[in-house]
GROMACS .gro file of C-alpha atoms in nm:
model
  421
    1UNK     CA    1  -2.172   0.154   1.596
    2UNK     CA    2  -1.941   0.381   1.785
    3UNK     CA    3  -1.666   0.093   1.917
    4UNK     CA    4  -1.522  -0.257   1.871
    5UNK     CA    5  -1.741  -0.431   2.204
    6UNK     CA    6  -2.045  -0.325   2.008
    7UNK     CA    7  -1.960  -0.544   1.678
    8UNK     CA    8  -1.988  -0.937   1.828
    9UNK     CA    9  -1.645  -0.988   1.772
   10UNK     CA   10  -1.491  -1.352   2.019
   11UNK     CA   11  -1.333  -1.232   2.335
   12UNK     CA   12  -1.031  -1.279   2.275
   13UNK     CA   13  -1.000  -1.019   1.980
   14UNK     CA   14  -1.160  -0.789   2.223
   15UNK     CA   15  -0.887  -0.845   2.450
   16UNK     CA   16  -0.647  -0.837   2.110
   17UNK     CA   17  -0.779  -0.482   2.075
   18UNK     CA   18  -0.780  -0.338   2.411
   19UNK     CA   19  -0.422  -0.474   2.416
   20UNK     CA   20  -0.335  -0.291   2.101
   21UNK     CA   21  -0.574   0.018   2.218
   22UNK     CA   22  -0.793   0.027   1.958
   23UNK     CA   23  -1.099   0.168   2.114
   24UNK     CA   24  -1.328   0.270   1.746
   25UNK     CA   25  -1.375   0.128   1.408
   26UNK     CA   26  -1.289   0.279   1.089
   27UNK     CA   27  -1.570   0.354   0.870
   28UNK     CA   28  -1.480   0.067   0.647
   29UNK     CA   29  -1.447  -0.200   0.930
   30UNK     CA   30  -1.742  -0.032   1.076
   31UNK     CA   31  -1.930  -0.134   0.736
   32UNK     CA   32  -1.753  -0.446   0.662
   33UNK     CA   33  -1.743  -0.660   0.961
   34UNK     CA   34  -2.085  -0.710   1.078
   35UNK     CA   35  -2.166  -0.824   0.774
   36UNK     CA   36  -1.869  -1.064   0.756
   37UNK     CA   37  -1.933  -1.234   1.061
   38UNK     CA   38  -2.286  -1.262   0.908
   39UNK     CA   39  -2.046  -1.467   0.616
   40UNK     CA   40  -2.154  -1.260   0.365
   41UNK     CA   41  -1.867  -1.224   0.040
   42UNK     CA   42  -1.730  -0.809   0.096
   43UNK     CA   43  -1.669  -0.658  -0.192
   44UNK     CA   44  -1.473  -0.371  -0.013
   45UNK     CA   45  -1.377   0.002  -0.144
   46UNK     CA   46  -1.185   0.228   0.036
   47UNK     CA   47  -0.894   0.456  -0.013
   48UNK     CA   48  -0.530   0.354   0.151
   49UNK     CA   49  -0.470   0.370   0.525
   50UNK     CA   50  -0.869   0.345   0.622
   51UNK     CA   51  -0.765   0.022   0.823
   52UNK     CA   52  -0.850  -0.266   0.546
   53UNK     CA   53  -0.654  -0.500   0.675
   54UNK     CA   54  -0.826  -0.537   1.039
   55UNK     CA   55  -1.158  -0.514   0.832
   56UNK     CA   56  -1.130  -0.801   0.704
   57UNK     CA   57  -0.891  -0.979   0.925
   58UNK     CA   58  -1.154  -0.918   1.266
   59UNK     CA   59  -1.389  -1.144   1.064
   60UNK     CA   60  -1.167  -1.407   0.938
   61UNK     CA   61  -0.965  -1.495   1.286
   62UNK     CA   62  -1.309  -1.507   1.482
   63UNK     CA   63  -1.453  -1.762   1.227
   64UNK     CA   64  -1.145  -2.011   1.284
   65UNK     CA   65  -1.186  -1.901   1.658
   66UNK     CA   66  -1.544  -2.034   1.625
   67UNK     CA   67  -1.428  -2.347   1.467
   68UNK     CA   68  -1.280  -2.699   1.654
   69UNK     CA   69  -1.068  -2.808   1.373
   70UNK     CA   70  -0.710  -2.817   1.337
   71UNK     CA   71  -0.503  -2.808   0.993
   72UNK     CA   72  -0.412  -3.075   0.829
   73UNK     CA   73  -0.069  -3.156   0.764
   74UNK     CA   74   0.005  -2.927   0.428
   75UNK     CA   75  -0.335  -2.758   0.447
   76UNK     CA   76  -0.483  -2.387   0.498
   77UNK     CA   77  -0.783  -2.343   0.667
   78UNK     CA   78  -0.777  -1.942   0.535
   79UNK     CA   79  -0.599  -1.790   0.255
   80UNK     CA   80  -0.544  -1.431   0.200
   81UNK     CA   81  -0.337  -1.301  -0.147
   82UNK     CA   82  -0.202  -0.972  -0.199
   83UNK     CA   83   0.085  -0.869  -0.461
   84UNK     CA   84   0.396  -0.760  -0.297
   85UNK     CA   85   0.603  -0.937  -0.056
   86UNK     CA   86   0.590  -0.596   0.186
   87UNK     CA   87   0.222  -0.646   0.203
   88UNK     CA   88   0.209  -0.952   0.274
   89UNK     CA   89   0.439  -0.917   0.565
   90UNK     CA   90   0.216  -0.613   0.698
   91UNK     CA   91  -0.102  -0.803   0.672
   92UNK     CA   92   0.094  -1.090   0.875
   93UNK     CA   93   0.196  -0.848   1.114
   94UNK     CA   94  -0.137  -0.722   1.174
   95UNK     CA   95  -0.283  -1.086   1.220
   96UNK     CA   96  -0.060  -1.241   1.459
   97UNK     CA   97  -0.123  -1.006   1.762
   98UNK     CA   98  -0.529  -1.085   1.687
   99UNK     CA   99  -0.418  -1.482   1.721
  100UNK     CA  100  -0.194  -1.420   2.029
  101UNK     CA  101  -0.302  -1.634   2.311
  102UNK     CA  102  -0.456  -1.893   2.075
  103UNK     CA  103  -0.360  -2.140   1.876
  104UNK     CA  104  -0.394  -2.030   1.532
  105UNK     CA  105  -0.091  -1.989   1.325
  106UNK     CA  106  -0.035  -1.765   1.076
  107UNK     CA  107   0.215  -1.840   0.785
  108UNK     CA  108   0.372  -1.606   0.505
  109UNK     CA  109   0.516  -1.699   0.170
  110UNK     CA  110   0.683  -1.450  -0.061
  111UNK     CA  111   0.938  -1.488  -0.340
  112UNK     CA  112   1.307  -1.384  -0.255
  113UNK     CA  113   1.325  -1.568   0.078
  114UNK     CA  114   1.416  -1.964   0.108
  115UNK     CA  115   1.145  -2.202  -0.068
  116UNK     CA  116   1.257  -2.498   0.171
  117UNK     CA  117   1.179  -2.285   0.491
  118UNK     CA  118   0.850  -2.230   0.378
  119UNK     CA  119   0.780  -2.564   0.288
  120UNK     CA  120   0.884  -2.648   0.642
  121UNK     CA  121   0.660  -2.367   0.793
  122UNK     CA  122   0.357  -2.579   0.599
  123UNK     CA  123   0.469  -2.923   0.658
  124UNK     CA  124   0.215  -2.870   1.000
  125UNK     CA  125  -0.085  -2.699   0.798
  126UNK     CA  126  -0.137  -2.368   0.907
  127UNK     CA  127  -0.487  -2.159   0.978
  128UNK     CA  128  -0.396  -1.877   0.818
  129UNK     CA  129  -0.182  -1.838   0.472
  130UNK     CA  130  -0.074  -1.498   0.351
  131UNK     CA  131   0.068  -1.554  -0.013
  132UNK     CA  132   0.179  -1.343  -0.287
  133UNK     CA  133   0.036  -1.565  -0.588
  134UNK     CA  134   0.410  -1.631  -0.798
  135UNK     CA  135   0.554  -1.825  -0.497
  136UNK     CA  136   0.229  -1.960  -0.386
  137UNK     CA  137   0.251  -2.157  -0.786
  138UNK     CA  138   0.556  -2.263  -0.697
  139UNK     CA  139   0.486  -2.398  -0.383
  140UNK     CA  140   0.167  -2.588  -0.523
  141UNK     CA  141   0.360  -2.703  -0.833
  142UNK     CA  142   0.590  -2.857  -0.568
  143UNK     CA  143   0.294  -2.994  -0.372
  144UNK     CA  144   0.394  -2.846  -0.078
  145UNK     CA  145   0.043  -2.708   0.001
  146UNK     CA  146  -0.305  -2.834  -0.022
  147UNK     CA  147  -0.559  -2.553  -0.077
  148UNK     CA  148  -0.900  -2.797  -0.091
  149UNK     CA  149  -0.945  -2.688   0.296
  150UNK     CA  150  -0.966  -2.325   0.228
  151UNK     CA  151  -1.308  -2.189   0.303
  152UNK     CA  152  -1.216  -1.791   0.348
  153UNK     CA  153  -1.051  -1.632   0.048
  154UNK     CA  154  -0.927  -1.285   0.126
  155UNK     CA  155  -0.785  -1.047  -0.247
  156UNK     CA  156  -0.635  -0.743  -0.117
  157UNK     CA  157  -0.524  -0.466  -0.295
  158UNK     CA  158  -0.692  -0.662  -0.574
  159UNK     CA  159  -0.650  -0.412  -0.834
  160UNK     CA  160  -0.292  -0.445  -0.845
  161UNK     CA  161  -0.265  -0.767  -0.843
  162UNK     CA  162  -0.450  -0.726  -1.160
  163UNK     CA  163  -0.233  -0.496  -1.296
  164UNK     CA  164   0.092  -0.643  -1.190
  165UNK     CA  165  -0.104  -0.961  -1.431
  166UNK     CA  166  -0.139  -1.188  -1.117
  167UNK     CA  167  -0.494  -1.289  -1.260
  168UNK     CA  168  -0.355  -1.560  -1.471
  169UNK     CA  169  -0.223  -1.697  -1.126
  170UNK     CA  170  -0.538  -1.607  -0.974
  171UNK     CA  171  -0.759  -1.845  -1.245
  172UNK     CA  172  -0.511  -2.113  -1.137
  173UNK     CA  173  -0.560  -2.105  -0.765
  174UNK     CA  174  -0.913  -2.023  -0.731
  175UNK     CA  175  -1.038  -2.389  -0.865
  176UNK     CA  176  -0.815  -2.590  -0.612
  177UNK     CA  177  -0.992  -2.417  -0.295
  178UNK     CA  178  -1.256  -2.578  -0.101
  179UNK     CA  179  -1.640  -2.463  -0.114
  180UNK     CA  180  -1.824  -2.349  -0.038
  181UNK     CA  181  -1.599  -2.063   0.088
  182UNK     CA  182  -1.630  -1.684   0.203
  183UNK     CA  183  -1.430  -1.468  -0.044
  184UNK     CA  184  -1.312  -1.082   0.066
  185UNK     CA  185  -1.220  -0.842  -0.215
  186UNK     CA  186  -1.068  -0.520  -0.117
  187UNK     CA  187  -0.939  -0.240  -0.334
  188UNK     CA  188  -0.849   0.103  -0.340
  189UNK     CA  189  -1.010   0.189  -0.702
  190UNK     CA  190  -1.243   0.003  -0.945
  191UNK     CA  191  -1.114  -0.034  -1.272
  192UNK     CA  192  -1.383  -0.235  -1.505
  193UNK     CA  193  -1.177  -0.541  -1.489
  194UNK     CA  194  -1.236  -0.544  -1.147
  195UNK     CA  195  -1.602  -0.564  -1.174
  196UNK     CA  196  -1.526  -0.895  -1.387
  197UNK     CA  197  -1.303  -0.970  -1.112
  198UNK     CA  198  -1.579  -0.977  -0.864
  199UNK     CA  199  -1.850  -1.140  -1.066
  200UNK     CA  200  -1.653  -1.462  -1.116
  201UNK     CA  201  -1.548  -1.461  -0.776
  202UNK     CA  202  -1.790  -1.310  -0.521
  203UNK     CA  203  -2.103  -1.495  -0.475
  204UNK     CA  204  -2.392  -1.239  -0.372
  205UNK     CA  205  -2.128  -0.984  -0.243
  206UNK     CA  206  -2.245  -0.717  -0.009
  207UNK     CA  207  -2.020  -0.369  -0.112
  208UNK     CA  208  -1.889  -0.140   0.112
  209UNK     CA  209  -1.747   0.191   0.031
  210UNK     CA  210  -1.638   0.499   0.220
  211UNK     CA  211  -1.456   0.652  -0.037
  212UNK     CA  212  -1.502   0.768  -0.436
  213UNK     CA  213  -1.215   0.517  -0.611
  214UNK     CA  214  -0.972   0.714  -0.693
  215UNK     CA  215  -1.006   1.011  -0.410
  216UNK     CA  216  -0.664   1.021  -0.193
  217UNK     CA  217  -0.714   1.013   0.177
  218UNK     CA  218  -0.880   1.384   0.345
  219UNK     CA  219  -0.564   1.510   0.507
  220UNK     CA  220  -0.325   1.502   0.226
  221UNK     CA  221  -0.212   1.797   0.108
  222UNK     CA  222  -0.127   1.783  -0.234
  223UNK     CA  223   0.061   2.008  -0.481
  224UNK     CA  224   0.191   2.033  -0.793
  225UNK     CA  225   0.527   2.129  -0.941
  226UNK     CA  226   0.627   2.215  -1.241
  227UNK     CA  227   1.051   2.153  -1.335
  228UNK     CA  228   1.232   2.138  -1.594
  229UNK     CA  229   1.370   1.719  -1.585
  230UNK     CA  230   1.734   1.835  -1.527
  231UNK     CA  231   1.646   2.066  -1.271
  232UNK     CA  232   1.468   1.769  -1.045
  233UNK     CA  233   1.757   1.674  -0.879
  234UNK     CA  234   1.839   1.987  -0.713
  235UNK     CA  235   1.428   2.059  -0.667
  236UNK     CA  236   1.427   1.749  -0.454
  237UNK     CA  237   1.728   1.831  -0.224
  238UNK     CA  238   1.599   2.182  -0.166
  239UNK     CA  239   1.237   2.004  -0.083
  240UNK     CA  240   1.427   1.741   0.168
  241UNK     CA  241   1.609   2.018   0.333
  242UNK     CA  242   1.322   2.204   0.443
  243UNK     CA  243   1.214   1.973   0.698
  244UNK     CA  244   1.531   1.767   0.730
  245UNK     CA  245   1.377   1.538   0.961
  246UNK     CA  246   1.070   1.425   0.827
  247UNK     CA  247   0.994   1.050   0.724
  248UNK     CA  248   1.006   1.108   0.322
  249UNK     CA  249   0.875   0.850   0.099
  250UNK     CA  250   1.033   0.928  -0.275
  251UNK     CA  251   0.865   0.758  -0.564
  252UNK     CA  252   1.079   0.675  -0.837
  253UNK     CA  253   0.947   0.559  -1.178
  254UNK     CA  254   1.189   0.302  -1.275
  255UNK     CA  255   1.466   0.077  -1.030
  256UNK     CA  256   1.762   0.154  -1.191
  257UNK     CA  257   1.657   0.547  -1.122
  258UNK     CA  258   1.545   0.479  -0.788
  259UNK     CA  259   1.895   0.298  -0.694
  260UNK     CA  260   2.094   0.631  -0.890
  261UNK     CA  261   1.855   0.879  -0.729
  262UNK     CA  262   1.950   0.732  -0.363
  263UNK     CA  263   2.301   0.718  -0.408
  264UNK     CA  264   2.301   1.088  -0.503
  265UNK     CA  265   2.138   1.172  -0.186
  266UNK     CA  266   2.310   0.969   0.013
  267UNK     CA  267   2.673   1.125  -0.162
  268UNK     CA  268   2.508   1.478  -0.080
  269UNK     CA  269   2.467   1.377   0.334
  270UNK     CA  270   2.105   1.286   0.293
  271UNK     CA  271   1.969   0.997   0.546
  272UNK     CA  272   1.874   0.820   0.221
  273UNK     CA  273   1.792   0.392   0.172
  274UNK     CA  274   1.657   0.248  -0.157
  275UNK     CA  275   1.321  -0.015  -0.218
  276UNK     CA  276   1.288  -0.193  -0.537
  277UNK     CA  277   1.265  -0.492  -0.764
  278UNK     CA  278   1.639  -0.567  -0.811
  279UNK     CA  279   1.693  -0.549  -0.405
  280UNK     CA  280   1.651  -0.899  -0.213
  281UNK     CA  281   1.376  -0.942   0.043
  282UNK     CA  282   1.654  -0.887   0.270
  283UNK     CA  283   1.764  -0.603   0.148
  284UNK     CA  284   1.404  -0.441   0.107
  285UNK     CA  285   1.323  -0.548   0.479
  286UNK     CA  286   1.630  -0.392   0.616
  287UNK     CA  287   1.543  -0.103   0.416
  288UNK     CA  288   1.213  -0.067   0.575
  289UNK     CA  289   1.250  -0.163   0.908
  290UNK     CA  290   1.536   0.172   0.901
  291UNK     CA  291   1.282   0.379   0.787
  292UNK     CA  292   0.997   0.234   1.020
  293UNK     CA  293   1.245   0.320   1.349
  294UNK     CA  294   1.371   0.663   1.195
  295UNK     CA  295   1.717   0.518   1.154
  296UNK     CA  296   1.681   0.600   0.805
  297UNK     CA  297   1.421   0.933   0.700
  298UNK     CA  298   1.410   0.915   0.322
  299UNK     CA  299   1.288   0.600   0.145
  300UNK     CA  300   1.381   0.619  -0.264
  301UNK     CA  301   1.117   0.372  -0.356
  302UNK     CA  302   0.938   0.221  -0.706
  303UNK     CA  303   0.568   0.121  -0.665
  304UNK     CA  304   0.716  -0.191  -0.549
  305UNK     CA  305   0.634   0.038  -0.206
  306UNK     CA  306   0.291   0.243  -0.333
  307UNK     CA  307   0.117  -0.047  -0.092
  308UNK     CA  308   0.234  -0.247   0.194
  309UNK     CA  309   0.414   0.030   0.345
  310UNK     CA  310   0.210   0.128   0.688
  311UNK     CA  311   0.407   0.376   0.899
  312UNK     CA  312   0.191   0.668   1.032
  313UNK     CA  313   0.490   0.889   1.097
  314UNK     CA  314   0.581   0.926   0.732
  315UNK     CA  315   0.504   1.293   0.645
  316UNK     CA  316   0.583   1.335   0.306
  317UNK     CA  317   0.553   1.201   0.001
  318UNK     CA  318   0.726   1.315  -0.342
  319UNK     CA  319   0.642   1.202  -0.664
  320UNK     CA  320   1.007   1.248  -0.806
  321UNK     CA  321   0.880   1.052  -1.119
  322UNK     CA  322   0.463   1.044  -1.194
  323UNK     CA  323   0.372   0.700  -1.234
  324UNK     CA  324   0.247   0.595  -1.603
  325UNK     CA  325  -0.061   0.444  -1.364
  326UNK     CA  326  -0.283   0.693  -1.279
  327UNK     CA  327  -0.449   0.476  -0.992
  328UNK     CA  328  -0.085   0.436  -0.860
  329UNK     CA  329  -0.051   0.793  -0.778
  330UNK     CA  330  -0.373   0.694  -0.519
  331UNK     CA  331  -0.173   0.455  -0.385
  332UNK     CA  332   0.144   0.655  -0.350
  333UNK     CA  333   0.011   0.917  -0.180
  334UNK     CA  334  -0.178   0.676   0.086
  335UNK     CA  335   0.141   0.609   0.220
  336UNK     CA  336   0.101   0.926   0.428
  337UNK     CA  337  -0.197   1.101   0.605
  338UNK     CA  338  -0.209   0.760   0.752
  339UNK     CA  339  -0.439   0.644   1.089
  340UNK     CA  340  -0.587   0.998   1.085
  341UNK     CA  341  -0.282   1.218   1.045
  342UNK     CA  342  -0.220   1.459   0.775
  343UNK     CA  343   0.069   1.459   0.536
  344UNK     CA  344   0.188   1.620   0.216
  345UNK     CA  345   0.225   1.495  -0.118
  346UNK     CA  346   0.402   1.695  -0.371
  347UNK     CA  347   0.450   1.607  -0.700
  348UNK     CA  348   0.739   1.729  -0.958
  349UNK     CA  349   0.607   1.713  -1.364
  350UNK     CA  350   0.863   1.795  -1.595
  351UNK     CA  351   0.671   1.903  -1.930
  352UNK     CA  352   0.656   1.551  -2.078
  353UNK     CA  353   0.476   1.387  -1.781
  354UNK     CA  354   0.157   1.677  -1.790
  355UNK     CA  355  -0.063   1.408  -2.023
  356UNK     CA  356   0.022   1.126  -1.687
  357UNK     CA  357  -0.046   1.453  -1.452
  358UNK     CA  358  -0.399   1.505  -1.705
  359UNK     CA  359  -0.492   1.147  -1.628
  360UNK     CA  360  -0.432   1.152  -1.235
  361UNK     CA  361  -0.630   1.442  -1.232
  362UNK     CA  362  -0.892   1.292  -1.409
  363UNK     CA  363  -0.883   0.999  -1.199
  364UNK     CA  364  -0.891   1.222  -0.880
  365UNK     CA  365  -1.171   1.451  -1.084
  366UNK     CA  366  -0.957   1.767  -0.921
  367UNK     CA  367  -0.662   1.982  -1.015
  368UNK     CA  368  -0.386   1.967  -0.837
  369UNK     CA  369  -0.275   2.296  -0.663
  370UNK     CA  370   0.014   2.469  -0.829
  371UNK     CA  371   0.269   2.536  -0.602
  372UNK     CA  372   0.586   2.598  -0.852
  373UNK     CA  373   0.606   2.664  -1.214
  374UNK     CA  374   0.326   2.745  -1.489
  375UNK     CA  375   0.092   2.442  -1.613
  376UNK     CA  376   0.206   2.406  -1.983
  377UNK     CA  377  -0.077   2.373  -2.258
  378UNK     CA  378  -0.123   2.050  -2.301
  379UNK     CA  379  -0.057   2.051  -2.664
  380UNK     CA  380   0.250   2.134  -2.614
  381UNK     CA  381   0.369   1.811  -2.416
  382UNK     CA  382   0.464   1.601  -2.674
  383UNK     CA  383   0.816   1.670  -2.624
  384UNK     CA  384   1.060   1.740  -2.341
  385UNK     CA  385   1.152   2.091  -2.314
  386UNK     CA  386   0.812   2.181  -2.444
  387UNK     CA  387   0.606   2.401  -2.151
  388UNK     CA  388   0.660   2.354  -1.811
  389UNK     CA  389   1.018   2.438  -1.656
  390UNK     CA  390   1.101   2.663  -1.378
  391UNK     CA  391   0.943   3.012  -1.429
  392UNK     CA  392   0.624   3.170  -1.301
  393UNK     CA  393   0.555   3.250  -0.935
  394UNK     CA  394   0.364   3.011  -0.801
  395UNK     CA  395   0.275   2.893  -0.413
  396UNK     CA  396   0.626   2.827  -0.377
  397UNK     CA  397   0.847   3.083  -0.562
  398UNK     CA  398   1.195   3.019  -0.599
  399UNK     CA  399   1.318   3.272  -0.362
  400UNK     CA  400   1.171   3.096  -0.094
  401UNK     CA  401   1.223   2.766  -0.094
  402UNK     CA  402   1.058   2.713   0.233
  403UNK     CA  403   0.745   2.825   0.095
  404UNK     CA  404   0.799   2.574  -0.228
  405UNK     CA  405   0.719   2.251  -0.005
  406UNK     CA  406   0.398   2.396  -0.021
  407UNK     CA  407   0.126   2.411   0.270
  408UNK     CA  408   0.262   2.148   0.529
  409UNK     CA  409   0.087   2.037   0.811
  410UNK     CA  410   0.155   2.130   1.154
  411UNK     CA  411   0.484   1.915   1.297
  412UNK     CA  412   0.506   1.819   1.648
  413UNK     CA  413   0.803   2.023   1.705
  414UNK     CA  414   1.086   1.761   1.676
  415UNK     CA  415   1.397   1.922   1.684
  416UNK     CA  416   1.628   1.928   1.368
  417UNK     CA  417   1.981   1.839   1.336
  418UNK     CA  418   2.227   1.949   1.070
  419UNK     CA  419   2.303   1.655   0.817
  420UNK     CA  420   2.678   1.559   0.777
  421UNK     CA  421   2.782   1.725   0.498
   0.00000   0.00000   0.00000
């Protein structure tokens, strides 16, 4: 199948699509929807930024298109989970333009925002209910929703939510919605408590895959470098500088670092905003919607923002801090190279994060390219200050910092302005 007319999908997401100019399907909605209009469970696998979201969410909004019913006071006819409040609001805002010109509504409930407004938002049932699974408890503890309606389960980014320990919550929900039901698992990697995940779950699931877990997406360019801890902070500002007006997502391992590491920027003239646990929802939004529009270029971010960030523009990523998570680096680096662009993702490893760098690398089953630096033995990363550091000539040598950002991508020639000082 070569475009959207050719997959059965209701007119009016036709129309949705045309009106959005989406012409061709990804590989995985190419894959995934036929057979979910069929109502077959998806067990879907597919790196960030293949278009997951519309994969499933073509499927789910022409069922309740197909169907006469309206919600219940309190009820969901649909439910779709994911684990961070900026995903949820992406997967919203991908939904709503398929519903426009009907009358299915499509609700979100996160934590950090008002509990009472989203009780109100329920009070008329809704068709659709995009939840992140702590406020969803506390809205059912409150009996605020009825789930016994529910007859399409979505789990996105699934494997987080296992690792962020939303399966408890998960074992709580799943008994209160109705059956029999169509359930939709999607993921980015397979860890073997996923496959658990899916047998208690999915009922006859057909899979669809168009990527390896684990394999980042084709046009990311990724390199390695290796610094000496103290030396990252300079590293990073001679990085930023080279293409001052890129969209730079900056992945920071812990908040309190990611909040210091922003304010440093920002003191040094940098375009610089901050995403992470200790910010409100207001806060975070803000944060985004500035970096969505360009108003802001460099986003200091924890994994809070490895998913539910989807801006194509963004055009590098830097790995200021490696995650302790292998699959997270998968996820961090899917924030660019998105909708078919390329991107870079670079990646600084002082010498006592090579065993994490050993372990992505493993995950990825490649080497990263050096591009700074000399890869230390690894027996000698048990301690800071062991291996690694500055020296060597790599890709990108010192005296050319230009060179160090390693081997972007073509830009489209936007022109550059000199940063207050």
């Amino acid at each position: 199948m070569f475009d959207f007319d050719m997959l059965g999908l209701a007119p009016t997401l036709s129309a949705a699509l045309k009106r959005a100019n989406l012409n061709e399907p990804t590989p995985i909605q190419n894959q995934a929807i036929p057979l979910a209009l069929e109502g077959h469970d998806i067990l879907g696998l597919a790196q960030t930024g293949t278009g997951k979201t519309l994969a499933f969410g073509l499927p789910l909004i022409d069922h309740l298109l197909a169907q006469s019913s309206k919600p219940a006071p309190k009820t969901a006819r649909s439910l779709v989970l994911a684990p961070t409040r900026e995903l949820v609001n992406q997967i919203a805002d991908n939904l709503r333009p398929l519903a426009e010109g009907t009358k299915l509504r499509v609700v979100t409930v996160v934590g950090g925002q008002s509990i009472n407004r989203q009780i109100n938002a329920l009070l008329k049932g809704t068709d659709v209910l995009v939840a992140t699974p702590g406020r969803l408890m506390d809205l059912m503890d409150r009996g605020a929703v009825d789930l016994s309606t529910v007859r399409h389960l979505v789990l996105d980014e699934a494997d987080q939510m296992l690792d962020l320990g939303f399966i408890h919550a998960l074992r709580k929900i799943a008994p209160k919605l109705g059956t029999p039901r169509q359930t939709m698992l999607f993921s980015a990697t397979m860890p073997k408590q996923m496959e658990e995940l899916s047998r208690a779950y999915l009922k006859d699931p057909r899979r669809v895959q168009v990527a390896p877990p684990g394999k980042a997406a084709d046009k990311v360019v990724q390199s390695v470098q290796f610094v000496p801890q103290a030396d990252k902070p300079a590293r990073l500002r001679e990085i930023l500088s080279n293409d001052p007006e890129a969209l730079t997502l900056v992945f920071s391992r812990t908040k309190h670092g990611a909040e210091k590491l922003m304010k440093g920027l920002v003191a040094d003239g940098f375009n610089a905003a901050s995403i992470h646990g200790n910010k409100s929802q207001g806060q975070r939004d803000r944060a985004i919607k500035a970096f969505k529009s360009g108003e802001t270029n460099i986003l200091v971010a924890t994994d809070v923002a490895a998913r539910g960030i989807d801006i194509p523009g963004v055009s590098y990523v830097i790995n200021y801090d490696l995650p302790e998570v292998a699959e997270n680096y998968v996820h961090r680096i899917g924030r660019t190279a998105r909708a078919g662009r390329e991107g870079e993702a670079i990646a600084l490893c002082a010498a006592d994060e090579v065993d994490l760098l050993v372990q992505i690398e493993k995950l990825m089953k490649t080497e990263l390219p050096v591009a700074r630096g000399t890869r230390p033995e690894p027996e000698r990363n048990a301690r800071r200050g062991k291996g690694g550091g500055g020296g060597g000539r790599g890709r990108g040598a010192p005296s050319k910092p230009k060179a160090a950002h390693g081997q972007a991508p073509a830009r489209s020639g936007r022109p550059r302005r000199r940063r207050a000082a």
